Short mmCIF file of C-alpha atoms in Angstrom, two decimals:
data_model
loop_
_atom_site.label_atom_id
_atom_site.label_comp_id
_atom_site.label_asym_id
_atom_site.label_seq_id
_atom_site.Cartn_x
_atom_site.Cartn_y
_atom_site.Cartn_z
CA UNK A 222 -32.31 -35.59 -9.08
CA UNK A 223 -31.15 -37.55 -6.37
CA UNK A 224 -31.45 -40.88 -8.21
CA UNK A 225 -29.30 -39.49 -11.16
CA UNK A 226 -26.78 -38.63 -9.38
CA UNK A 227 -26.54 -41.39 -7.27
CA UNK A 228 -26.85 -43.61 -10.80
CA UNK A 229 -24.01 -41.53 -11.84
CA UNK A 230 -21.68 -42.22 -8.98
CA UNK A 231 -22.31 -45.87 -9.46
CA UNK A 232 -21.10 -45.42 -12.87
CA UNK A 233 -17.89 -43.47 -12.27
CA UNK A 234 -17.15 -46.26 -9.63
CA UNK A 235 -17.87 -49.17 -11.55
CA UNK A 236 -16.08 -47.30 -14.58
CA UNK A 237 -13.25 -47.08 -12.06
CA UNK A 238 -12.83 -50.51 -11.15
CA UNK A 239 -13.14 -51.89 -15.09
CA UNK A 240 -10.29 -49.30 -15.30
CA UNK A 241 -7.95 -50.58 -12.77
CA UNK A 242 -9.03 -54.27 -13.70
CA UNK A 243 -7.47 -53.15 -17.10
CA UNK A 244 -4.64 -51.61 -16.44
CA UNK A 245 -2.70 -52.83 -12.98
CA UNK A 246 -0.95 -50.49 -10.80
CA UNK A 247 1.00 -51.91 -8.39
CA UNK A 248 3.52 -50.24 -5.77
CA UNK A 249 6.05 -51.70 -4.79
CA UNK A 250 8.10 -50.44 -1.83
CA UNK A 251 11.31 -52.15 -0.84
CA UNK A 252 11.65 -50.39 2.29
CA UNK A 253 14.45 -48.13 1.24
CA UNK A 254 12.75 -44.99 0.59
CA UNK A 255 12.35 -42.04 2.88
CA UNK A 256 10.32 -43.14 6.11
CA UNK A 257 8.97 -39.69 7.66
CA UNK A 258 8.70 -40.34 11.46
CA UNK A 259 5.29 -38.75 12.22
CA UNK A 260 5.91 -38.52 15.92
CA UNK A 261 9.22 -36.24 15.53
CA UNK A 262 7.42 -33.72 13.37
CA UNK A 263 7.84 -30.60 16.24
CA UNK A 264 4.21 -28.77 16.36
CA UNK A 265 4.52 -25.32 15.13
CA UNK A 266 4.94 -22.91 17.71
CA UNK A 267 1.63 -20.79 18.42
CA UNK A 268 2.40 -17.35 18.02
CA UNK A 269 -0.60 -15.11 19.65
CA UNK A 270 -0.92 -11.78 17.03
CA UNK A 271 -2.48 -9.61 19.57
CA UNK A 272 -1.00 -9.50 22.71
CA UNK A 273 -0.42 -6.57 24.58
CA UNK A 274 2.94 -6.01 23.76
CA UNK A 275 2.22 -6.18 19.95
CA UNK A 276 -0.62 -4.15 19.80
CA UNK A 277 0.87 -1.71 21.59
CA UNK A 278 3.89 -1.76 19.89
CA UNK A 279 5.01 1.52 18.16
CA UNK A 280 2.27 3.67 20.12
CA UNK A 281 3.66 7.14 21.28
CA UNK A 282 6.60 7.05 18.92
CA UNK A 283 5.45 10.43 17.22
CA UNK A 284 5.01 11.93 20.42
CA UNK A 285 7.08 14.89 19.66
CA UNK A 286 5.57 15.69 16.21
CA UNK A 287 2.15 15.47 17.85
CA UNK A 288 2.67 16.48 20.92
CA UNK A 289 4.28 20.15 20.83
CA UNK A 290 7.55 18.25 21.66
CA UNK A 291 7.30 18.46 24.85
CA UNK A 292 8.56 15.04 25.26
CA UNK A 293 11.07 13.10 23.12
CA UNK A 294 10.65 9.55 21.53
CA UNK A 295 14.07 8.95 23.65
CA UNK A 296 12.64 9.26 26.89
CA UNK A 297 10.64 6.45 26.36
CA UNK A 298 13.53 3.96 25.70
CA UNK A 299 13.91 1.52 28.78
CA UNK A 300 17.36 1.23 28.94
CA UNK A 301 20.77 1.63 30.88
CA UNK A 302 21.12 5.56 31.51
CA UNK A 303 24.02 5.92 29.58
CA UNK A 304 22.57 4.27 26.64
CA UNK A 305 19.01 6.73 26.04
CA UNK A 306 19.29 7.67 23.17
CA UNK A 307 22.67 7.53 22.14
CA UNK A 308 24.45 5.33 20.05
CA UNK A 309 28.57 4.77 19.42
CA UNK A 310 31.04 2.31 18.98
CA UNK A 311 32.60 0.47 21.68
CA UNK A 312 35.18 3.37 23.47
CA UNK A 313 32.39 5.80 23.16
CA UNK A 314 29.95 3.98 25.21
CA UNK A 315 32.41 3.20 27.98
CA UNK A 316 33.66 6.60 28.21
CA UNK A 317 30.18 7.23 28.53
CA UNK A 318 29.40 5.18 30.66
CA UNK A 319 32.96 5.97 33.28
CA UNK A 320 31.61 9.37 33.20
CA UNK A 321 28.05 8.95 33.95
CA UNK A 322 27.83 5.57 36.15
CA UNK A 323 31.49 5.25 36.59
CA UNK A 324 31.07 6.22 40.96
CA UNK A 325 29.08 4.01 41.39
CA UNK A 326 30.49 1.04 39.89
CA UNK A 327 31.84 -2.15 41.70
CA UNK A 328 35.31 -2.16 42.20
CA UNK A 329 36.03 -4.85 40.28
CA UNK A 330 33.93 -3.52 36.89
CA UNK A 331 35.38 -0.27 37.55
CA UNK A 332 38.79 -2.16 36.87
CA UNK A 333 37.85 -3.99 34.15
CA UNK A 334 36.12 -0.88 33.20
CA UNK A 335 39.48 1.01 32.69
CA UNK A 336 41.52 -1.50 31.27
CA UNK A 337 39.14 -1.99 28.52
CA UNK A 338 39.56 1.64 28.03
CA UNK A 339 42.86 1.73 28.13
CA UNK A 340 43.47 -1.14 25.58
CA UNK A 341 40.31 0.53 22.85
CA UNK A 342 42.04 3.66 22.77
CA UNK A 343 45.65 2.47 22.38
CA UNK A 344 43.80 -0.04 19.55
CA UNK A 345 41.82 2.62 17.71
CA UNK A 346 44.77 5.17 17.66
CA UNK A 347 47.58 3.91 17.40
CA UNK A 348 47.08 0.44 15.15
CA UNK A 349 45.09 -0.54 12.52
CA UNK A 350 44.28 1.46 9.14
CA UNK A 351 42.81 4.53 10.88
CA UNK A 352 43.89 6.40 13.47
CA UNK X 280 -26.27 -42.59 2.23
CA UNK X 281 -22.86 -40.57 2.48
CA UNK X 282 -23.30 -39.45 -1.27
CA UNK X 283 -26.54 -38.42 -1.33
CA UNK X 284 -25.17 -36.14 1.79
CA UNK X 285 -22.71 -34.86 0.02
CA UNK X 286 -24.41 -34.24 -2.92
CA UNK X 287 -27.00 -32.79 -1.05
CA UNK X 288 -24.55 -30.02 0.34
CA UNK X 289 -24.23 -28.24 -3.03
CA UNK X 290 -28.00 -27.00 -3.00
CA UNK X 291 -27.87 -25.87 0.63
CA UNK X 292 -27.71 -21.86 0.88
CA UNK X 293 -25.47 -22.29 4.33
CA UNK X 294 -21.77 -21.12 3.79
CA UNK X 295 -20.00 -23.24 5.91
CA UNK X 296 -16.44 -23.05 4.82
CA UNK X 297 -14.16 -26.08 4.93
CA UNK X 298 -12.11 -26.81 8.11
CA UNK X 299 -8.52 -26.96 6.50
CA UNK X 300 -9.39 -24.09 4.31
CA UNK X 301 -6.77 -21.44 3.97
CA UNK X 302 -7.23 -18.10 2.60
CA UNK X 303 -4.97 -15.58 1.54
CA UNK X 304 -4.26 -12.94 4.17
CA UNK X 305 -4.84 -9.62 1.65
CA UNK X 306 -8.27 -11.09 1.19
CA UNK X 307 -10.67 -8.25 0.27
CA UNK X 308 -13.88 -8.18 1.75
CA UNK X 309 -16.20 -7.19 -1.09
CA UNK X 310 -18.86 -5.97 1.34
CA UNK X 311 -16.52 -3.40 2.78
CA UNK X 312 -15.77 -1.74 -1.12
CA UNK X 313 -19.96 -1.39 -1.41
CA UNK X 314 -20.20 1.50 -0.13
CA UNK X 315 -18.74 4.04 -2.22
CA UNK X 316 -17.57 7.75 -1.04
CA UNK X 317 -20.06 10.55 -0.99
CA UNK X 318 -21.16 11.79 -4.26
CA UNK X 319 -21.10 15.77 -5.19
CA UNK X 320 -24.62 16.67 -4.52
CA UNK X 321 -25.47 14.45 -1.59
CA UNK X 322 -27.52 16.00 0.53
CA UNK X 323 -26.12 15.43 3.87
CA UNK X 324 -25.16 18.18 5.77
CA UNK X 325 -21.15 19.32 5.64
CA UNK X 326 -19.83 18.80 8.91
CA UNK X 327 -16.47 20.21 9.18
CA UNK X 328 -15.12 22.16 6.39
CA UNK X 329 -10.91 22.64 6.16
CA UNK X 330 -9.40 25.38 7.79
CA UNK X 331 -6.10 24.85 6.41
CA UNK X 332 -5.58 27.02 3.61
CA UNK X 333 -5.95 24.48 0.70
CA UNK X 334 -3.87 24.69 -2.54
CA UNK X 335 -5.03 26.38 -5.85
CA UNK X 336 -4.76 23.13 -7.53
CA UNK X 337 -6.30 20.27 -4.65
CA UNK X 338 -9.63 19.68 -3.83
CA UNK X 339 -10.48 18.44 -0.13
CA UNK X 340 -11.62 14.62 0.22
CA UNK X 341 -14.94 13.93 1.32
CA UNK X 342 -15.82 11.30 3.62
CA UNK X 343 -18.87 10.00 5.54
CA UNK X 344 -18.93 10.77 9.14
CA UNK X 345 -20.69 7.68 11.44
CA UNK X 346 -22.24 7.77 14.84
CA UNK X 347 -21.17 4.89 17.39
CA UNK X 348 -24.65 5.29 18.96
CA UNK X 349 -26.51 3.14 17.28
CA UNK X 350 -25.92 0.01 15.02
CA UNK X 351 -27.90 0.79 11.91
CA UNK X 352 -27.74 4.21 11.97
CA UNK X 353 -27.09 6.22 8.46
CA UNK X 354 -24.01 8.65 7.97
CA UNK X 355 -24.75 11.86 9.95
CA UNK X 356 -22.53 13.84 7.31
CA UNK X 357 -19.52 14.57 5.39
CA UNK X 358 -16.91 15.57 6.46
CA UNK X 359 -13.80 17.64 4.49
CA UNK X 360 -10.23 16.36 4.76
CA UNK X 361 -7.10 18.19 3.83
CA UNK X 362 -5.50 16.55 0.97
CA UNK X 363 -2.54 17.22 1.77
CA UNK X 364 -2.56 14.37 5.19
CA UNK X 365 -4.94 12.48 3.50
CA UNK X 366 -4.53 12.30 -0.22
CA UNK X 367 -0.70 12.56 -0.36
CA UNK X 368 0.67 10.55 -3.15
CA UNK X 369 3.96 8.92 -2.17
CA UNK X 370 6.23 10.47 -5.12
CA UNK X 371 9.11 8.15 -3.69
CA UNK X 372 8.42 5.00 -2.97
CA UNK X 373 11.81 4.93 -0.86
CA UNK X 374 10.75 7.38 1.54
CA UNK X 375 7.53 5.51 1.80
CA UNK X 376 9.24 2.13 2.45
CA UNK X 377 11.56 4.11 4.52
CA UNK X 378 8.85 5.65 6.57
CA UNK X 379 6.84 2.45 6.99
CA UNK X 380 8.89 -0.36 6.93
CA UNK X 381 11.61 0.52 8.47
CA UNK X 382 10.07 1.29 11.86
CA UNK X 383 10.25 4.94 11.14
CA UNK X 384 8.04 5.48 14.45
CA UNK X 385 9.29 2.82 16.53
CA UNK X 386 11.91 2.28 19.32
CA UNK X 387 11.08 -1.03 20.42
CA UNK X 388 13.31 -1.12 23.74
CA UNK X 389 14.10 -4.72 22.38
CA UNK X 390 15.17 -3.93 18.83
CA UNK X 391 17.21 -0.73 19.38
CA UNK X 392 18.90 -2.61 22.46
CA UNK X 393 21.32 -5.96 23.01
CA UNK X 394 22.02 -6.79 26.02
CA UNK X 395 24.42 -9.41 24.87
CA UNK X 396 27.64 -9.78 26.66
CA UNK X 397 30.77 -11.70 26.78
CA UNK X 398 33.85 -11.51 28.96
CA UNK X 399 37.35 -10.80 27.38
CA UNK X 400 40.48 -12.45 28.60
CA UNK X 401 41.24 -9.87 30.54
CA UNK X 402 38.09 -10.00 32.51
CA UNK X 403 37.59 -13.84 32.86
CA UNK X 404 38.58 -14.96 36.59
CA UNK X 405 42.01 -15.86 36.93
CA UNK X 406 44.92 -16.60 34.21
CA UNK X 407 47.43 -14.05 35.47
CA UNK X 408 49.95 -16.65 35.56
CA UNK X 409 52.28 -18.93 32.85
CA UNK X 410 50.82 -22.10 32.72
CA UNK X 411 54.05 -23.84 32.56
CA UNK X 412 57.59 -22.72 31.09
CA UNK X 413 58.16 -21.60 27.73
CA UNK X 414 60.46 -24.62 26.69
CA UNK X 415 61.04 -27.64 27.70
CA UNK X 416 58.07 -29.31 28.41
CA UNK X 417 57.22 -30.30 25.24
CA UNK X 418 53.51 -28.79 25.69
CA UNK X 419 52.65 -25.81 23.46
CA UNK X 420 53.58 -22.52 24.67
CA UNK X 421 50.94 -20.51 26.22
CA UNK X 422 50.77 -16.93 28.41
CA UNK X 423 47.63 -17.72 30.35
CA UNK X 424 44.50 -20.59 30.65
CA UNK X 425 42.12 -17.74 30.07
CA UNK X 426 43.47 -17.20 26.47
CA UNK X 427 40.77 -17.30 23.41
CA UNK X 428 42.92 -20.28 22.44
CA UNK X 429 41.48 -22.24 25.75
CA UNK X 430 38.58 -24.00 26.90
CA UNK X 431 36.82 -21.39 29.03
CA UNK X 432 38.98 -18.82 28.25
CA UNK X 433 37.72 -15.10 27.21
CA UNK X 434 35.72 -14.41 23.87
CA UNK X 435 38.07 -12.65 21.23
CA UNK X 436 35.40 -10.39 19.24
CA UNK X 437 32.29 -11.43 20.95
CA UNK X 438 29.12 -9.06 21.57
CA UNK X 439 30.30 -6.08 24.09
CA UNK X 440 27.95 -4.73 26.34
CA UNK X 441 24.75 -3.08 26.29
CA UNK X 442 24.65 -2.01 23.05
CA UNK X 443 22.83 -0.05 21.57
CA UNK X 444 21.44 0.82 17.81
CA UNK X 445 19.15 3.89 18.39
CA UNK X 446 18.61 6.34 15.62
CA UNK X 447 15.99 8.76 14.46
CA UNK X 448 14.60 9.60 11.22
CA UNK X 449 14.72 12.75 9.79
CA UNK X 450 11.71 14.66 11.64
CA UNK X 451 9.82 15.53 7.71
CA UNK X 452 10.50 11.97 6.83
CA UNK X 453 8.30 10.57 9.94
CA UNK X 454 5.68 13.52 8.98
CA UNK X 455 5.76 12.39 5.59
CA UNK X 456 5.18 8.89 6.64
CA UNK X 457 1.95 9.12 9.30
CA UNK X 458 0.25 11.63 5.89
CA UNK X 459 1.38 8.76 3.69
CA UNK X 460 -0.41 5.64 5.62
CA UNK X 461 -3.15 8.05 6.57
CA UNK X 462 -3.37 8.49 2.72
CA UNK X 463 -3.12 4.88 2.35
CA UNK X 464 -5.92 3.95 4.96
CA UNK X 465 -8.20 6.55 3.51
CA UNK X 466 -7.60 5.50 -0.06
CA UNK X 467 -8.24 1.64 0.89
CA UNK X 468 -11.22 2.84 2.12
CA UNK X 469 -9.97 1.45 5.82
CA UNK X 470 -10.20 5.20 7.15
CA UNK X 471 -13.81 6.07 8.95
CA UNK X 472 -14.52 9.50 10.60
CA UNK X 473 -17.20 9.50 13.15
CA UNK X 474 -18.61 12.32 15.44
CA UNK X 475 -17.25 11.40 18.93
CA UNK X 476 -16.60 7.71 20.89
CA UNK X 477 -19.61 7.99 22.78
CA UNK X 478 -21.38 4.58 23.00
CA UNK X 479 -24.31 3.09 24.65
CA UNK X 480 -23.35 0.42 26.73
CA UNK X 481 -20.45 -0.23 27.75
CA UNK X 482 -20.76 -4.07 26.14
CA UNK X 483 -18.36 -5.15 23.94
CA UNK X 484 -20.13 -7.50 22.16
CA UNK X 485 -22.03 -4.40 21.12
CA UNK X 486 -18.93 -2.84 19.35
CA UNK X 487 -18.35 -6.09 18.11
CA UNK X 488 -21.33 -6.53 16.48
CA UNK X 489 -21.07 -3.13 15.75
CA UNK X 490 -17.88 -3.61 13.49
CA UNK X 491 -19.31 -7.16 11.70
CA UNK X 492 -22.22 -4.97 10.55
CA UNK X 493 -20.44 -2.24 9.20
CA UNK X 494 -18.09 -4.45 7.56
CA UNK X 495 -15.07 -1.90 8.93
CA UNK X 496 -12.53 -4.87 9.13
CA UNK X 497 -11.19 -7.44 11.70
CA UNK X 498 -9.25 -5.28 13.85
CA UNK X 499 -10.12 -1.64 14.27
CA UNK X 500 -8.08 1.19 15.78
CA UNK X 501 -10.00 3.90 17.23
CA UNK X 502 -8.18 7.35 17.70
CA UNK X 503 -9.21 10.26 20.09
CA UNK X 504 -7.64 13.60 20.73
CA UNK X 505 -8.26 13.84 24.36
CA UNK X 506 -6.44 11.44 27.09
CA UNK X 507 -9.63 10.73 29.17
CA UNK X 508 -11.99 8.48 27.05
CA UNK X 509 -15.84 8.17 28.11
CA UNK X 510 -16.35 5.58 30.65
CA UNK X 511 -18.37 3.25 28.25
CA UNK X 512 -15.89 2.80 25.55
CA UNK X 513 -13.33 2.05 28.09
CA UNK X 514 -14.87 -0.40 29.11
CA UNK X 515 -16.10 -1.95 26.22
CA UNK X 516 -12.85 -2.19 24.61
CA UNK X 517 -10.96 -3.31 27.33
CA UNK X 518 -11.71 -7.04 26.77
CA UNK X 519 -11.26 -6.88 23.07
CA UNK X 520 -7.56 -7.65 21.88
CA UNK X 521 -8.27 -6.48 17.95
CA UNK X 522 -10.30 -3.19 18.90
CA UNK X 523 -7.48 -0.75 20.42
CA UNK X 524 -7.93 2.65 22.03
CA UNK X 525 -5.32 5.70 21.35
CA UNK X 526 -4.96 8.82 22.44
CA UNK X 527 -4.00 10.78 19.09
CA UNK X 528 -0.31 12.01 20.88
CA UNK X 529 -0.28 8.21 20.31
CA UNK X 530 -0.67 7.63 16.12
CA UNK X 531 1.85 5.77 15.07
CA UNK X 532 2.41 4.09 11.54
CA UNK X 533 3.40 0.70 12.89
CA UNK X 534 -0.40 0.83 14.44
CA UNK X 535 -1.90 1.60 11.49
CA UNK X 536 -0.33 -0.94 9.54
CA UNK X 537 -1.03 -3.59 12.14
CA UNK X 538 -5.02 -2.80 13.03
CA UNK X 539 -7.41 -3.42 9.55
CA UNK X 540 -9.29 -0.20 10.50
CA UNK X 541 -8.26 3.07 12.01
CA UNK X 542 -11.59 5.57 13.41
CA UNK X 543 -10.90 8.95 14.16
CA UNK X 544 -13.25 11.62 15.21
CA UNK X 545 -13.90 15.02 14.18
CA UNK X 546 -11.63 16.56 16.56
CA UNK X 547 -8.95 14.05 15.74
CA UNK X 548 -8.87 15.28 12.20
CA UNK X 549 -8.57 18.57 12.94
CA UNK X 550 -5.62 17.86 15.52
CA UNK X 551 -3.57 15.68 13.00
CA UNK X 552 -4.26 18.10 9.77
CA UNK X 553 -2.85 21.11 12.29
CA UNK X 554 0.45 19.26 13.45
CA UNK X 555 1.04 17.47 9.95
CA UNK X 556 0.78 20.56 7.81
CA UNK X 557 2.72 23.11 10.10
CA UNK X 558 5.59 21.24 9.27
CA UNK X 559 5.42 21.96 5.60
CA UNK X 560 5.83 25.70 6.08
CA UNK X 561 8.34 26.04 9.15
CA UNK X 562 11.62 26.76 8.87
CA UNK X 563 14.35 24.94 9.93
CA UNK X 564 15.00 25.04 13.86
CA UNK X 565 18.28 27.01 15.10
CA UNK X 566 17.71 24.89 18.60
CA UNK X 567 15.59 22.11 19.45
CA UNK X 568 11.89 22.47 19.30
CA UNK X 569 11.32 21.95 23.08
CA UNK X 570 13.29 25.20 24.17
CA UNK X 571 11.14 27.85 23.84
CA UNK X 572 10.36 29.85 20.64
CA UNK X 573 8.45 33.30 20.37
CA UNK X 574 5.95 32.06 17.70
CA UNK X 575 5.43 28.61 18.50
CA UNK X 576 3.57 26.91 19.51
#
């Protein structure tokens, strides 16, 4: 078995080299053609699948449905107060936030705050296409 | 010498695969598809039967039910599931993409939330004053440094704020979509009921070894009713980053999707068929569910 397939190998090699003996193949390269620099080839990045934060990812979403609703998928957003669960355009979430966090605001952001208001509301109402 | 090696490697019974070999990741494991589910007259006992009242026209689905004690222990039963969570054909496959793909279940405090935030030019530092006068210097005319025009000047239409992109699915569409990828698991044959989580040791190279045997999948999802898990399984699973423990409050269809395998027990079932189906025959609420109701829960 061994011996016959060894014999053939042999054959498909010495097959091979009558072959190329026959017909030349040369390459020629000139230099001009696209060099790929191995060493600049970035590794791809290892992503790890199963970390904690992926596997847990998702998990207690349907806790109303499931869970009497006693508890809201909402309250488990980690977020700014004034932004769980709630969702608006720019004015709205301002207002929101002036009314809810507005006391307790620096000076200074308070300011800004207000001006930023001031200019949404005179932009949404009074110019554009709707108002 | 090298050939006759090589040769000799295609009469050895070891499978040793290739190093640079890449398979296809919806490879199906043909051992797992051996088993197939339990025939009419088998003659294990019927564990749980449905309470639910079933329609005229659907028959329950049958499944094994496994013990965790032991490795090469037989099915202890069958179990009855409600085909209505479990054998639910998606009649649109828009509210199943919807339910499933689109994070129906999920609010990611990263994906529902930007913190991105530029300054305007009216809150960048300084630029109150006219750079220089309006004619005569030759210089383009400008109002303030802190323009959009300007090097370090404010951002025109830039991100604002926190912002924020929450939103909810319609409550029956998230119902729909846990039956539907319970439906899905269960017709893969990726759903297994078992008794209760009680194991052994608490070793996790036993649940490991466990899982390999019983061909159940890479990663496996096991699914309790209860918060407080036995001390053993706790333990044993702790280690493991593909073998995750949930309470059932806790099901989620991002989960499912993303663990090969999802166990629940007995009670598990029967928790999940109760919520799912109620919300097939309620009405629609006049307040929100959490205030209190006379008949529910």
């Amino acid at each position: 078995m061994f011996a016959l397939g060894g014999l053939l190998r042999v054959g498909s090699t010495f097959f091979q080299s009558a072959g190329t003996l026959l017909l030349p193949v040369r390459t020629i390269s000139t230099g001009t053609c696209c060099q790929i620099r191995m060493h600049a080839i970035p590794q791809p990045k290892q992503v790890d699948r199963w970390n904690e934060k992926r596997t847990m990812f998702g998990v207690y979403d349907n806790i109303g449905i499931l869970g009497d609703f006693k508890a809201h998928p909402k309250d488990l957003i980690i977020a700014p107060c004034w932004l769980k669960g709630f969702r608006g355009n720019e004015l709205q979430r301002l207002t929101r936030k002036k009314k809810m966090v507005g006391d307790r605001m620096t000076t200074l952001d308070r300011h800004n705050l207000e001006k930023r208001i001031r200019f949404l509301y005179k932009r949404f109402n009074r110019t554009g296409k709707h108002r | 010498r090298g050939a006759a090696r090589r040769f000799a490697s295609s009469f050895s019974s070891e499978t040793a695969l290739p190093p640079n070999l890449r398979l296809p990741s919806n490879l199906v494991d043909p051992d797992r598809l051996k088993r197939p589910p339990p025939p009419e007259d088998s003659s294990l006992p019927l564990i749980r039967k449905c309470e639910a009242a079933l329609p005229a026209h659907l028959s329950p689905v049958r499944t094994w039910v496994d013990t965790l004690e032991s490795k090469d222990s037989e099915p202890l039963g069958l179990t009855e599931l409600h085909p209505d969570v479990f054998a639910v054909t998606p009649r649109h496959v828009e509210t199943f993409h919807r339910a499933e793909l689109r994070f129906s279940d999920h609010f990611s405090f990263k994906l529902i939330f930007s913190h991105a935030n530029t300054k305007v030019r009216s809150e960048v530092r300084g630029g109150g004053r006219k750079p220089w006068k309006q004619k005569g210097s030759g210089r383009a005319r400008h109002g303030s440094i802190r323009s959009p025009l300007w090097r370090g000047g404010g951002v025109s239409h830039g991100p604002r704020g926190p912002n924020s992109y929450y939103y909810m699915l319609p409550m029956k569409v998230r119902v729909q979509g846990l039956k539907v990828a319970l439906s899905s698991k269960m017709a893969q044959q990726y759903l297994h009921v078992v008794d209760s989580l009680n194991i052994p040791t608490p070793d996790s190279q036993y649940l490991l070894e466990l899982i390999r045997d019983r061909h159940w999948g890479e990663s496996v999802l096991l699914v309790d009713v209860s918060q407080e898990f036995p001390e053993n399984i706790l333990q044993a699973t702790a280690n493991l980053k593909t073998v995750n423990l949930i309470p059932a409050i806790g099901l989620n269809v991002h989960s499912m999707l993303k663990h090969e395998a999802v166990i629940l027990t007995l009670d598990t079932v029967r928790f999940l068929e109760e919520k799912l189906l109620w919300h097939d025959k309620r009405y629609t609420f006049l307040y929100p569910f959490k205030l209190p109701y006379s008949d529910f829960p």
